[in-house]
Coordinates of C-alpha atoms in Angstrom, one line a residue:
M1 CA 96.3 92.2 102.7
T2 CA 96.8 91.9 106.4
P3 CA 98.9 88.9 107.1
T4 CA 97.6 86.1 109.3
D5 CA 99.7 84.3 111.9
D6 CA 100.3 81.6 109.3
V7 CA 101.8 84.2 106.9
H8 CA 104.0 85.6 109.7
A9 CA 105.2 82.0 110.5
Q10 CA 105.9 81.4 106.8
A11 CA 107.8 84.7 106.5
L12 CA 110.0 83.7 109.5
K13 CA 110.6 80.3 108.0
L14 CA 111.6 81.8 104.7
A15 CA 113.9 84.3 106.4
R16 CA 115.6 81.5 108.4
T17 CA 116.1 79.6 105.1
Y18 CA 117.6 82.5 103.2
L19 CA 119.8 83.5 106.2
G20 CA 120.8 79.9 107.0
Q21 CA 120.1 80.3 110.7
D22 CA 117.4 80.3 113.3
D23 CA 118.3 83.5 115.1
L24 CA 116.5 86.5 113.4
N25 CA 117.2 89.0 116.2
G26 CA 119.4 91.4 114.2
G27 CA 119.5 93.3 110.9
W28 CA 119.4 91.5 107.6
F29 CA 123.0 92.2 106.7
D30 CA 124.2 91.7 110.3
L31 CA 122.8 88.2 110.2
G32 CA 124.7 87.5 107.0
G33 CA 122.0 88.0 104.5
S34 CA 122.5 89.3 100.9
S35 CA 120.4 91.9 99.1
L36 CA 119.5 89.3 96.5
D37 CA 118.1 86.9 99.1
A38 CA 116.2 89.8 100.7
A39 CA 114.7 90.6 97.3
R40 CA 113.7 86.9 97.0
L41 CA 112.1 86.9 100.4
V42 CA 110.1 90.1 99.6
S43 CA 109.1 88.7 96.2
S44 CA 108.0 85.4 97.7
L45 CA 105.9 87.1 100.4
D46 CA 104.2 89.2 97.8
H47 CA 103.7 86.5 95.2
D48 CA 102.9 83.5 97.4
H49 CA 101.1 85.3 100.3
G50 CA 100.0 88.7 98.9
W51 CA 102.0 90.5 101.7
K52 CA 103.8 93.5 100.4
I53 CA 106.9 94.5 102.4
A54 CA 109.2 97.1 101.0
L55 CA 112.7 95.7 100.4
Q56 CA 114.2 98.8 102.0
D57 CA 112.2 98.2 105.2
L58 CA 113.5 94.6 105.4
L59 CA 117.1 95.8 104.8
A60 CA 116.9 98.7 107.3
A61 CA 115.0 96.8 110.1
P62 CA 117.0 96.5 113.3
S63 CA 115.4 93.1 113.8
V64 CA 114.2 90.8 111.0
A65 CA 112.1 88.8 113.5
D66 CA 110.4 92.0 114.8
L67 CA 109.7 93.2 111.3
L68 CA 108.2 89.9 110.1
T69 CA 106.0 89.6 113.2
A70 CA 105.0 93.3 113.5
P71 CA 101.4 94.5 113.4
T72 CA 100.6 95.8 109.9
T73 CA 98.8 98.7 108.3
S74 CA 95.5 98.2 106.5
A75 CA 97.5 97.7 103.4
G76 CA 99.5 94.9 105.0
A77 CA 102.8 96.8 105.4
P78 CA 104.6 96.3 108.7
V79 CA 104.1 99.2 111.1
T80 CA 107.5 100.7 111.7
A81 CA 108.8 103.9 113.4
D82 CA 108.7 105.7 110.0
T83 CA 105.6 104.1 108.5
P84 CA 104.3 107.3 106.8
S85 CA 105.8 106.4 103.5
P86 CA 105.4 102.8 102.3
V87 CA 108.6 103.1 100.2
A88 CA 110.9 105.7 101.6
A89 CA 113.4 107.4 99.3
P90 CA 117.1 107.0 99.8
A91 CA 118.7 109.8 101.9
A92 CA 121.1 111.1 99.2
G93 CA 123.0 110.1 96.1
G94 CA 122.4 109.5 92.3
A95 CA 119.6 107.1 92.9
D96 CA 117.3 109.8 94.1
A97 CA 116.1 110.6 90.6
L98 CA 115.4 106.9 89.8
W99 CA 113.8 106.0 93.1
P100 CA 110.2 107.1 92.3
A101 CA 110.3 104.9 89.2
L102 CA 111.8 101.9 91.0
A103 CA 109.4 102.2 93.9
R104 CA 106.5 101.8 91.5
L105 CA 107.8 98.4 90.3
S106 CA 106.6 95.2 91.8
A107 CA 109.1 93.1 93.9
D108 CA 109.3 90.6 90.9
E109 CA 110.1 93.4 88.5
R110 CA 112.8 94.9 90.8
L111 CA 114.3 91.4 91.2
A112 CA 114.4 90.9 87.4
L113 CA 116.0 94.3 87.0
A114 CA 118.6 93.5 89.7
H115 CA 119.5 90.3 87.8
R116 CA 119.9 92.1 84.5
L117 CA 122.1 94.8 86.1
L118 CA 124.2 92.1 87.8
G119 CA 124.6 90.3 84.5
Y120 CA 125.7 93.5 82.8
V121 CA 128.2 94.3 85.6
L122 CA 129.7 90.8 85.4
R123 CA 130.0 90.9 81.6
E124 CA 131.6 94.4 81.7
S125 CA 134.1 93.4 84.5
G126 CA 135.2 90.2 82.9
G127 CA 133.3 88.1 85.5
Q128 CA 134.7 90.0 88.5
P129 CA 132.1 91.6 90.8

């Protein structure tokens, strides 16, 4: 789905809510955002508006505002400098083998998996992250 101006406006409103500030001219983490809130934003955009944005694109974008107001491809994904792959693989590391499977999951499924993994980490560490 190609987002409408209203969907862009809702995306910006949600991002401001999750980040707790009006200024979205910076990267997600630079603006104080958490990966969990980023996943929530991506999931909400997908679930409530049918707009699929890759979590990695949101986290890597130099400007949240620019990403959420950018023109989109016919599939609805924001057009970025490296748009060829809708879900780019991580550069290196142990996650490389799992990335193709994770990329096929919906945003809701990835969020549920993240919750389960966090619960496991907290249990195993005695409640210490």
